[in-house]
Amino acid sequence: MTTTAPTPITPAATEFPLAFQLTPSTDARAVLEREAILADPGFGKHFTDHMVQIEWTLDKGWHNAEVLPYGKISLDPAASVFHYAQEIFEGLKAYRHADGAIYTFRPEMNAARLQRSAVRLALPELSTVDFIESLKQLIAVDGSWVPDAAETSLYLRPFEMATESFLGVRAAQKVGFYVIASPAGAYFSGGVSPVNIWLSTEFNRAGRGGMGAAKTGGNYASSLLPQELAYTKGCAQVLFLDAQEGKYLEELGGMNLFLVYKDGTLVTPESDSILAGITRDSIMQLARDRGHDVELRKVSIEEWKAGSASGDIVEVFACGTAAVITPVAQLRAEDFTLGEADAPAGELTMSLRQELTDIQYGRLPDRHGWLTRLDA
Ligand code: PLP
Ligand code: COI
């Protein structure tokens, strides 16, 4: 019997950093229009004047690195991303410091996560050098889109997808990497005020051996229906449990979760099927620096119930690039609630939030070397 070996995906291995070509937009927004957008950016509604595009083919590897006018991507209707969702993305922010300089936060972690997502989705890996260079290239033309008001930033959205026109189910041999950028205020319309979350017991986000640890569109698609249900229950986000036993906390639709114990211990769920958040990792470090015990381990919903009933769990918060640190007031489920709907933000929650954003915005020393300058 003969078998056909699967086509190997060539690894990152671009030997030299890619050289980018710039085609400036002839249609860039006027200063006044841009300023009006930056004054009230919202989240994910407005986009800058340019974008990055890099092509990959099986025979050439990564090539044609470009900064182009922001605009439509033209793909054949048979492009495999439309059919088999071979797509991954990242999210990070550019922050304007008081001296005007533009920095981003731990971009090498986003590059590494994109590489891990790429491996899982059988997409080619982009090197960390090229990933970070793509951000610098975009900021070089669109730096004026980084707002300077408190709590605002330019959200950077790198993504990679299968662009090959082919309906056979196999890893694409033609892929595109892109970066778009969107000025951002608070992710939740209520700003930093506490949110309620809905416990999904009917739906799971990801299962054992699935794609839960990858940042891929499919995971978000699977969260949309439970997220809609959460809205009907007056909740801003949905919390998923593990698919295997329906017992352990996983994460929210777009954020990780922390529980804070009375003795100062922070606990955050460990699981193979959730996203290893960069905000989560940074919070663990900042809390440990302050002398807190931090536990990355399995956390059951029963533990939360018991800790809430005994008063041992005193704060809960969600975290992620878009959400930064968002206090959680109440967990709602079909047959129980934990916490009060109007509970104020926790003290530790808000002080960690302050410290993290102070580092990101350059108001505190960058003692862990987390910042990368993008505009120089
Ligand atoms: N979990 C999910 C599902 C997310 O979408 C995000 C946001 O990116 C996170 C967790 C937090 O990850 P990070 O802190 O790297 O943004
Ligand atoms: C991010 O925080 O970067 C995300 O991708 C989450 C999404 C809810 C915007």
Short mmCIF file of C-alpha atoms and ligand atoms in Angstrom, two decimals:
data_model
loop_
_atom_site.label_atom_id
_atom_site.label_comp_id
_atom_site.label_asym_id
_atom_site.label_seq_id
_atom_site.Cartn_x
_atom_site.Cartn_y
_atom_site.Cartn_z
CA MET A 1 0.00 0.00 0.00
CA THR A 2 1.33 3.45 -0.79
CA THR A 3 0.59 6.44 1.37
CA THR A 4 1.09 10.07 0.57
CA ALA A 5 3.12 11.86 3.19
CA PRO A 6 1.59 15.13 4.34
CA THR A 7 3.25 18.21 2.90
CA PRO A 8 5.66 19.52 5.50
CA ILE A 9 5.31 23.12 6.56
CA THR A 10 8.63 24.88 6.31
CA PRO A 11 9.64 26.40 9.64
CA ALA A 12 10.14 30.11 10.29
CA ALA A 13 13.67 30.02 8.98
CA THR A 14 13.87 33.32 7.17
CA GLU A 15 17.60 33.69 7.46
CA PHE A 16 17.69 37.47 7.39
CA PRO A 17 15.10 39.92 8.62
CA LEU A 18 12.63 40.79 5.91
CA ALA A 19 12.97 44.15 4.14
CA PHE A 20 9.70 46.09 4.05
CA GLN A 21 8.47 48.20 1.15
CA LEU A 22 6.25 51.18 1.82
CA THR A 23 3.41 52.37 -0.39
CA PRO A 24 2.08 55.48 1.35
CA SER A 25 -1.66 56.04 1.40
CA THR A 26 -2.94 58.81 -0.87
CA ASP A 27 -6.13 58.84 1.13
CA ALA A 28 -4.86 59.30 4.71
CA ARG A 29 -7.29 61.00 7.10
CA ALA A 30 -6.78 64.72 7.70
CA VAL A 31 -5.38 65.75 11.09
CA LEU A 32 -8.73 67.04 12.33
CA GLU A 33 -10.55 63.85 11.38
CA ARG A 34 -7.91 61.74 13.11
CA GLU A 35 -8.01 63.90 16.22
CA ALA A 36 -11.79 63.54 16.40
CA ILE A 37 -11.46 59.74 16.26
CA LEU A 38 -8.68 59.72 18.87
CA ALA A 39 -10.80 61.85 21.21
CA ASP A 40 -13.35 59.03 21.47
CA PRO A 41 -11.87 55.88 19.96
CA GLY A 42 -14.09 53.18 21.50
CA PHE A 43 -12.71 49.71 20.81
CA GLY A 44 -12.08 48.16 17.40
CA LYS A 45 -14.18 50.64 15.45
CA HIS A 46 -11.62 52.80 13.67
CA PHE A 47 -8.49 51.82 11.82
CA THR A 48 -5.31 53.65 10.88
CA ASP A 49 -4.27 54.63 7.36
CA HIS A 50 -1.92 51.72 6.67
CA MET A 51 -1.50 48.00 7.24
CA VAL A 52 1.24 45.41 6.97
CA GLN A 53 1.10 42.47 4.60
CA ILE A 54 3.65 39.67 4.22
CA GLU A 55 3.19 36.72 1.91
CA TRP A 56 4.25 33.16 2.44
CA THR A 57 4.37 30.32 -0.04
CA LEU A 58 5.65 26.80 0.39
CA ASP A 59 8.40 27.30 -2.18
CA LYS A 60 9.54 30.83 -1.23
CA GLY A 61 8.84 31.05 2.50
CA TRP A 62 8.07 34.56 3.79
CA HIS A 63 8.49 37.30 1.16
CA ASN A 64 6.97 40.54 -0.14
CA ALA A 65 6.87 42.36 3.18
CA GLU A 66 4.92 45.54 2.63
CA VAL A 67 3.32 48.47 4.39
CA LEU A 68 0.30 49.38 2.29
CA PRO A 69 -2.63 51.76 2.47
CA TYR A 70 -5.27 50.24 4.78
CA GLY A 71 -7.79 48.57 2.52
CA LYS A 72 -9.63 45.54 1.40
CA ILE A 73 -7.93 42.18 1.05
CA SER A 74 -9.01 40.54 -2.16
CA LEU A 75 -9.25 36.77 -1.92
CA ASP A 76 -10.64 34.08 -4.15
CA PRO A 77 -13.94 32.69 -2.78
CA ALA A 78 -12.18 29.31 -2.60
CA ALA A 79 -9.47 30.65 -0.26
CA SER A 80 -9.24 27.98 2.41
CA VAL A 81 -9.58 30.40 5.33
CA PHE A 82 -13.22 30.92 4.32
CA HIS A 83 -13.94 27.22 4.48
CA TYR A 84 -11.66 25.64 7.04
CA ALA A 85 -10.86 28.63 9.29
CA GLN A 86 -7.10 28.20 9.13
CA GLU A 87 -6.43 31.51 10.85
CA ILE A 88 -4.63 32.84 13.93
CA PHE A 89 -4.20 36.27 15.46
CA GLU A 90 -2.63 38.31 18.23
CA GLY A 91 -3.50 41.43 20.17
CA LEU A 92 -1.12 43.92 21.75
CA LYS A 93 -1.06 47.64 22.33
CA ALA A 94 1.14 50.64 21.56
CA TYR A 95 1.30 53.16 24.43
CA ARG A 96 2.32 56.80 24.19
CA HIS A 97 4.57 57.89 27.03
CA ALA A 98 4.66 61.38 28.49
CA ASP A 99 7.70 62.29 26.36
CA GLY A 100 5.79 61.30 23.20
CA ALA A 101 7.73 58.06 22.58
CA ILE A 102 5.74 54.96 21.61
CA TYR A 103 6.28 51.62 23.34
CA THR A 104 4.70 48.21 23.24
CA PHE A 105 4.52 45.58 25.96
CA ARG A 106 6.29 42.19 25.77
CA PRO A 107 5.88 41.79 21.99
CA GLU A 108 8.25 38.82 21.98
CA MET A 109 5.61 36.96 24.02
CA ASN A 110 2.98 37.70 21.36
CA ALA A 111 5.42 36.62 18.65
CA ALA A 112 6.09 33.35 20.49
CA ARG A 113 2.38 32.74 21.03
CA LEU A 114 1.65 33.41 17.36
CA GLN A 115 4.33 30.84 16.54
CA ARG A 116 2.70 28.29 18.88
CA SER A 117 -0.71 29.04 17.38
CA ALA A 118 0.83 28.64 13.91
CA VAL A 119 2.17 25.19 14.79
CA ARG A 120 -1.25 24.08 16.06
CA LEU A 121 -3.06 25.41 13.00
CA ALA A 122 -0.45 24.04 10.56
CA LEU A 123 0.49 27.54 9.47
CA PRO A 124 4.06 28.76 8.92
CA GLU A 125 5.80 30.50 11.82
CA LEU A 126 6.89 34.11 11.42
CA SER A 127 10.13 34.89 13.24
CA THR A 128 10.06 37.09 16.32
CA VAL A 129 12.36 39.59 14.59
CA ASP A 130 10.01 39.95 11.62
CA PHE A 131 6.95 40.10 13.88
CA ILE A 132 8.37 43.00 15.91
CA GLU A 133 9.73 44.71 12.80
CA SER A 134 6.25 44.61 11.24
CA LEU A 135 4.92 46.57 14.25
CA LYS A 136 7.75 49.11 14.01
CA GLN A 137 7.13 49.55 10.28
CA LEU A 138 3.45 50.23 10.83
CA ILE A 139 4.16 52.68 13.65
CA ALA A 140 6.72 54.45 11.44
CA VAL A 141 3.85 55.58 9.16
CA ASP A 142 0.89 55.55 11.56
CA GLY A 143 2.54 56.66 14.82
CA SER A 144 0.32 59.75 14.94
CA TRP A 145 -2.60 57.36 15.55
CA VAL A 146 -1.32 56.45 19.01
CA PRO A 147 -3.54 58.53 21.31
CA ASP A 148 -2.17 60.29 24.37
CA ALA A 149 -5.19 60.56 26.69
CA ALA A 150 -5.19 58.48 29.88
CA GLU A 151 -6.05 54.79 29.38
CA THR A 152 -5.96 55.03 25.60
CA SER A 153 -3.64 53.15 23.26
CA LEU A 154 -3.31 51.89 19.71
CA TYR A 155 -4.47 48.27 19.63
CA LEU A 156 -2.34 46.24 17.22
CA ARG A 157 -3.95 43.23 15.62
CA PRO A 158 -1.50 40.94 13.77
CA PHE A 159 -3.15 37.99 12.03
CA GLU A 160 -2.24 35.18 9.70
CA MET A 161 -4.48 33.17 7.41
CA ALA A 162 -4.62 30.60 4.65
CA THR A 163 -5.04 32.45 1.34
CA GLU A 164 -4.61 29.51 -1.02
CA SER A 165 -7.57 28.78 -3.32
CA PHE A 166 -8.07 25.10 -2.76
CA LEU A 167 -10.96 23.16 -1.31
CA GLY A 168 -9.02 20.05 -0.34
CA VAL A 169 -8.67 19.80 3.40
CA ARG A 170 -4.96 20.20 4.05
CA ALA A 171 -2.60 22.89 5.30
CA ALA A 172 -2.53 25.81 2.87
CA GLN A 173 0.55 26.39 0.76
CA LYS A 174 -0.15 30.09 0.42
CA VAL A 175 -0.57 32.23 3.52
CA GLY A 176 -0.73 35.92 4.41
CA PHE A 177 0.36 37.73 7.56
CA TYR A 178 -1.16 41.15 8.24
CA VAL A 179 -1.14 43.82 10.91
CA ILE A 180 -3.90 46.35 11.32
CA ALA A 181 -4.16 48.94 14.08
CA SER A 182 -7.08 50.49 15.87
CA PRO A 183 -7.06 53.34 18.41
CA ALA A 184 -8.58 52.08 21.64
CA GLY A 185 -10.21 53.33 24.79
CA ALA A 186 -11.76 51.02 27.39
CA TYR A 187 -12.86 47.58 26.09
CA PHE A 188 -16.06 47.61 28.15
CA SER A 189 -18.38 50.53 27.64
CA GLY A 190 -18.59 51.04 31.42
CA GLY A 191 -14.84 51.75 31.61
CA VAL A 192 -13.05 50.13 34.55
CA SER A 193 -16.15 49.45 36.60
CA PRO A 194 -16.82 45.87 37.77
CA VAL A 195 -18.56 43.50 35.36
CA ASN A 196 -20.82 40.51 35.94
CA ILE A 197 -19.99 37.24 34.23
CA TRP A 198 -22.14 34.32 33.12
CA LEU A 199 -21.17 30.71 33.79
CA SER A 200 -21.72 28.62 30.68
CA THR A 201 -22.64 25.08 31.63
CA GLU A 202 -24.24 24.15 28.33
CA PHE A 203 -21.37 25.14 26.03
CA ASN A 204 -17.63 24.64 26.19
CA ARG A 205 -15.03 26.71 24.42
CA ALA A 206 -12.40 24.05 23.78
CA GLY A 207 -11.65 20.48 24.70
CA ARG A 208 -8.71 18.19 25.35
CA GLY A 209 -6.40 18.07 22.33
CA GLY A 210 -8.36 20.88 20.66
CA MET A 211 -7.26 24.40 19.81
CA GLY A 212 -8.01 26.12 23.12
CA ALA A 213 -4.43 27.21 23.73
CA ALA A 214 -4.15 28.74 20.25
CA LYS A 215 -5.39 32.21 19.47
CA THR A 216 -7.52 31.22 16.52
CA GLY A 217 -10.80 32.60 15.28
CA GLY A 218 -12.62 29.29 15.77
CA ASN A 219 -12.34 29.57 19.54
CA TYR A 220 -13.99 32.97 19.42
CA ALA A 221 -16.66 31.74 17.01
CA SER A 222 -17.52 29.01 19.49
CA SER A 223 -17.80 31.60 22.28
CA LEU A 224 -20.28 33.86 20.47
CA LEU A 225 -23.48 31.99 21.17
CA PRO A 226 -22.77 31.60 24.91
CA GLN A 227 -21.62 35.23 24.92
CA GLU A 228 -24.99 36.27 23.47
CA LEU A 229 -26.68 34.27 26.21
CA ALA A 230 -24.49 36.05 28.77
CA TYR A 231 -25.74 39.43 27.49
CA THR A 232 -29.33 38.33 28.01
CA LYS A 233 -28.41 37.56 31.64
CA GLY A 234 -26.95 41.04 32.13
CA CYS A 235 -23.37 39.80 31.94
CA ALA A 236 -20.49 41.32 30.00
CA GLN A 237 -18.53 38.08 29.54
CA VAL A 238 -19.02 34.34 29.62
CA LEU A 239 -16.96 31.97 31.78
CA PHE A 240 -16.20 28.51 30.46
CA LEU A 241 -15.56 25.32 32.39
CA ASP A 242 -13.37 22.44 31.25
CA ALA A 243 -15.04 20.28 28.62
CA GLN A 244 -13.91 17.01 30.15
CA GLU A 245 -15.56 17.17 33.56
CA GLY A 246 -17.41 20.47 33.59
CA LYS A 247 -15.78 21.17 36.96
CA TYR A 248 -12.77 23.39 36.50
CA LEU A 249 -12.61 27.07 35.59
CA GLU A 250 -11.03 27.78 32.23
CA GLU A 251 -11.29 31.38 31.03
CA LEU A 252 -13.68 34.01 29.76
CA GLY A 253 -14.52 34.52 26.10
CA GLY A 254 -11.63 36.96 25.73
CA MET A 255 -9.83 37.12 29.08
CA ASN A 256 -8.14 35.09 31.81
CA LEU A 257 -9.43 35.00 35.36
CA PHE A 258 -7.92 35.44 38.85
CA LEU A 259 -9.38 34.72 42.28
CA VAL A 260 -7.86 36.53 45.26
CA TYR A 261 -7.90 34.91 48.71
CA LYS A 262 -8.14 36.76 52.01
CA ASP A 263 -4.53 35.85 52.85
CA GLY A 264 -3.37 37.58 49.65
CA THR A 265 -2.92 34.41 47.55
CA LEU A 266 -3.79 34.80 43.89
CA VAL A 267 -5.09 31.76 42.03
CA THR A 268 -5.52 31.48 38.28
CA PRO A 269 -6.64 28.40 36.32
CA GLU A 270 -4.11 26.12 34.71
CA SER A 271 -5.32 24.25 31.66
CA ASP A 272 -4.02 23.03 28.30
CA SER A 273 -7.10 24.38 26.62
CA ILE A 274 -6.92 28.08 27.52
CA LEU A 275 -4.87 30.95 26.23
CA ALA A 276 -1.65 31.60 28.16
CA GLY A 277 -2.30 35.30 28.63
CA ILE A 278 0.57 37.75 28.59
CA THR A 279 -1.35 39.99 30.99
CA ARG A 280 -1.87 36.96 33.24
CA ASP A 281 1.85 36.20 33.21
CA SER A 282 2.71 39.83 33.98
CA ILE A 283 0.24 39.98 36.87
CA MET A 284 1.68 36.78 38.34
CA GLN A 285 5.12 38.40 38.24
CA LEU A 286 4.00 41.72 39.74
CA ALA A 287 2.10 39.96 42.54
CA ARG A 288 5.09 37.71 43.33
CA ASP A 289 7.33 40.80 43.39
CA ARG A 290 5.04 42.16 46.12
CA GLY A 291 5.38 38.96 48.13
CA HIS A 292 2.02 37.39 47.27
CA ASP A 293 1.73 33.66 46.77
CA VAL A 294 0.56 33.00 43.23
CA GLU A 295 -0.86 29.67 42.20
CA LEU A 296 -1.31 28.56 38.61
CA ARG A 297 -3.35 25.40 39.12
CA LYS A 298 -6.69 23.73 38.56
CA VAL A 299 -9.49 25.69 40.21
CA SER A 300 -12.92 24.14 40.48
CA ILE A 301 -16.20 26.00 40.51
CA GLU A 302 -16.84 24.28 43.85
CA GLU A 303 -13.71 25.94 45.26
CA TRP A 304 -15.03 29.33 44.19
CA LYS A 305 -18.44 28.58 45.71
CA ALA A 306 -16.87 27.48 49.00
CA GLY A 307 -14.46 30.43 49.11
CA SER A 308 -17.25 32.84 48.38
CA ALA A 309 -19.50 31.33 51.07
CA SER A 310 -16.75 31.37 53.71
CA GLY A 311 -15.53 34.82 52.78
CA ASP A 312 -12.07 33.46 51.92
CA ILE A 313 -12.24 34.63 48.32
CA VAL A 314 -12.34 38.39 48.53
CA GLU A 315 -11.71 39.62 44.98
CA VAL A 316 -12.10 38.31 41.45
CA PHE A 317 -10.80 39.92 38.30
CA ALA A 318 -10.46 39.29 34.58
CA CYS A 319 -7.41 40.24 32.56
CA GLY A 320 -6.23 40.55 29.00
CA THR A 321 -4.67 43.02 26.61
CA ALA A 322 -7.97 44.60 25.64
CA ALA A 323 -9.55 44.39 29.11
CA VAL A 324 -6.30 45.16 31.01
CA ILE A 325 -7.55 44.23 34.51
CA THR A 326 -11.30 44.33 34.93
CA PRO A 327 -12.91 43.67 38.32
CA VAL A 328 -15.59 41.00 38.43
CA ALA A 329 -18.58 41.76 40.64
CA GLN A 330 -20.87 38.76 40.34
CA LEU A 331 -20.79 35.30 38.79
CA ARG A 332 -24.24 34.26 37.57
CA ALA A 333 -25.26 30.72 36.72
CA GLU A 334 -28.57 29.01 36.00
CA ASP A 335 -29.01 27.95 39.62
CA PHE A 336 -26.74 30.15 41.76
CA THR A 337 -24.91 33.46 41.97
CA LEU A 338 -21.64 34.33 43.69
CA GLY A 339 -20.88 37.83 44.90
CA GLU A 340 -22.98 40.96 44.65
CA ALA A 341 -23.96 42.58 41.36
CA ASP A 342 -22.92 46.02 42.64
CA ALA A 343 -19.75 44.90 44.45
CA PRO A 344 -17.04 47.55 44.25
CA ALA A 345 -13.70 46.87 42.57
CA GLY A 346 -11.25 45.03 44.83
CA GLU A 347 -8.36 46.94 46.34
CA LEU A 348 -5.63 44.54 45.16
CA THR A 349 -7.30 44.31 41.74
CA MET A 350 -7.10 48.06 41.30
CA SER A 351 -3.62 48.42 42.69
CA LEU A 352 -2.26 45.72 40.37
CA ARG A 353 -4.07 47.45 37.52
CA GLN A 354 -2.44 50.73 38.47
CA GLU A 355 1.02 49.19 38.64
CA LEU A 356 0.66 47.35 35.35
CA THR A 357 -0.60 50.41 33.47
CA ASP A 358 2.03 52.62 35.15
CA ILE A 359 4.70 50.33 33.67
CA GLN A 360 3.00 50.22 30.27
CA TYR A 361 2.67 54.01 30.11
CA GLY A 362 6.19 54.62 31.41
CA ARG A 363 5.10 56.13 34.74
CA LEU A 364 7.06 53.48 36.65
CA PRO A 365 10.47 52.01 35.83
CA ASP A 366 10.39 49.04 33.46
CA ARG A 367 12.17 46.79 35.97
CA HIS A 368 11.50 43.55 34.08
CA GLY A 369 12.50 44.88 30.65
CA TRP A 370 8.96 44.44 29.30
CA LEU A 371 8.82 47.49 27.03
CA THR A 372 10.00 47.71 23.42
CA ARG A 373 10.19 51.08 21.75
CA LEU A 374 8.40 51.07 18.42
CA ASP A 375 9.11 54.53 17.03
CA ALA A 376 12.90 54.55 17.02
N1 PLP B 1 -7.99 34.46 26.92
C1 PLP B 1 -8.59 34.79 25.77
C2 PLP B 1 -9.60 33.86 25.21
C3 PLP B 1 -8.25 35.99 25.11
O1 PLP B 1 -8.85 36.33 23.97
C4 PLP B 1 -7.29 36.84 25.69
C5 PLP B 1 -6.93 38.09 25.03
O2 PLP B 1 -6.04 38.16 24.28
C6 PLP B 1 -6.69 36.44 26.90
C7 PLP B 1 -7.07 35.26 27.48
C8 PLP B 1 -5.65 37.27 27.54
O3 PLP B 1 -4.44 37.23 26.81
P1 PLP B 1 -3.44 38.44 26.81
O4 PLP B 1 -3.26 38.84 28.22
O5 PLP B 1 -2.21 37.89 26.21
O6 PLP B 1 -4.07 39.51 25.99
C1 COI B 2 -7.15 40.86 23.40
O1 COI B 2 -7.29 41.20 24.57
O2 COI B 2 -6.18 41.24 22.72
C2 COI B 2 -8.10 39.98 22.73
O3 COI B 2 -7.77 39.43 21.72
C3 COI B 2 -9.42 39.77 23.30
C4 COI B 2 -10.55 40.29 22.50
C5 COI B 2 -11.73 40.20 23.41
C6 COI B 2 -10.41 41.65 21.96
#
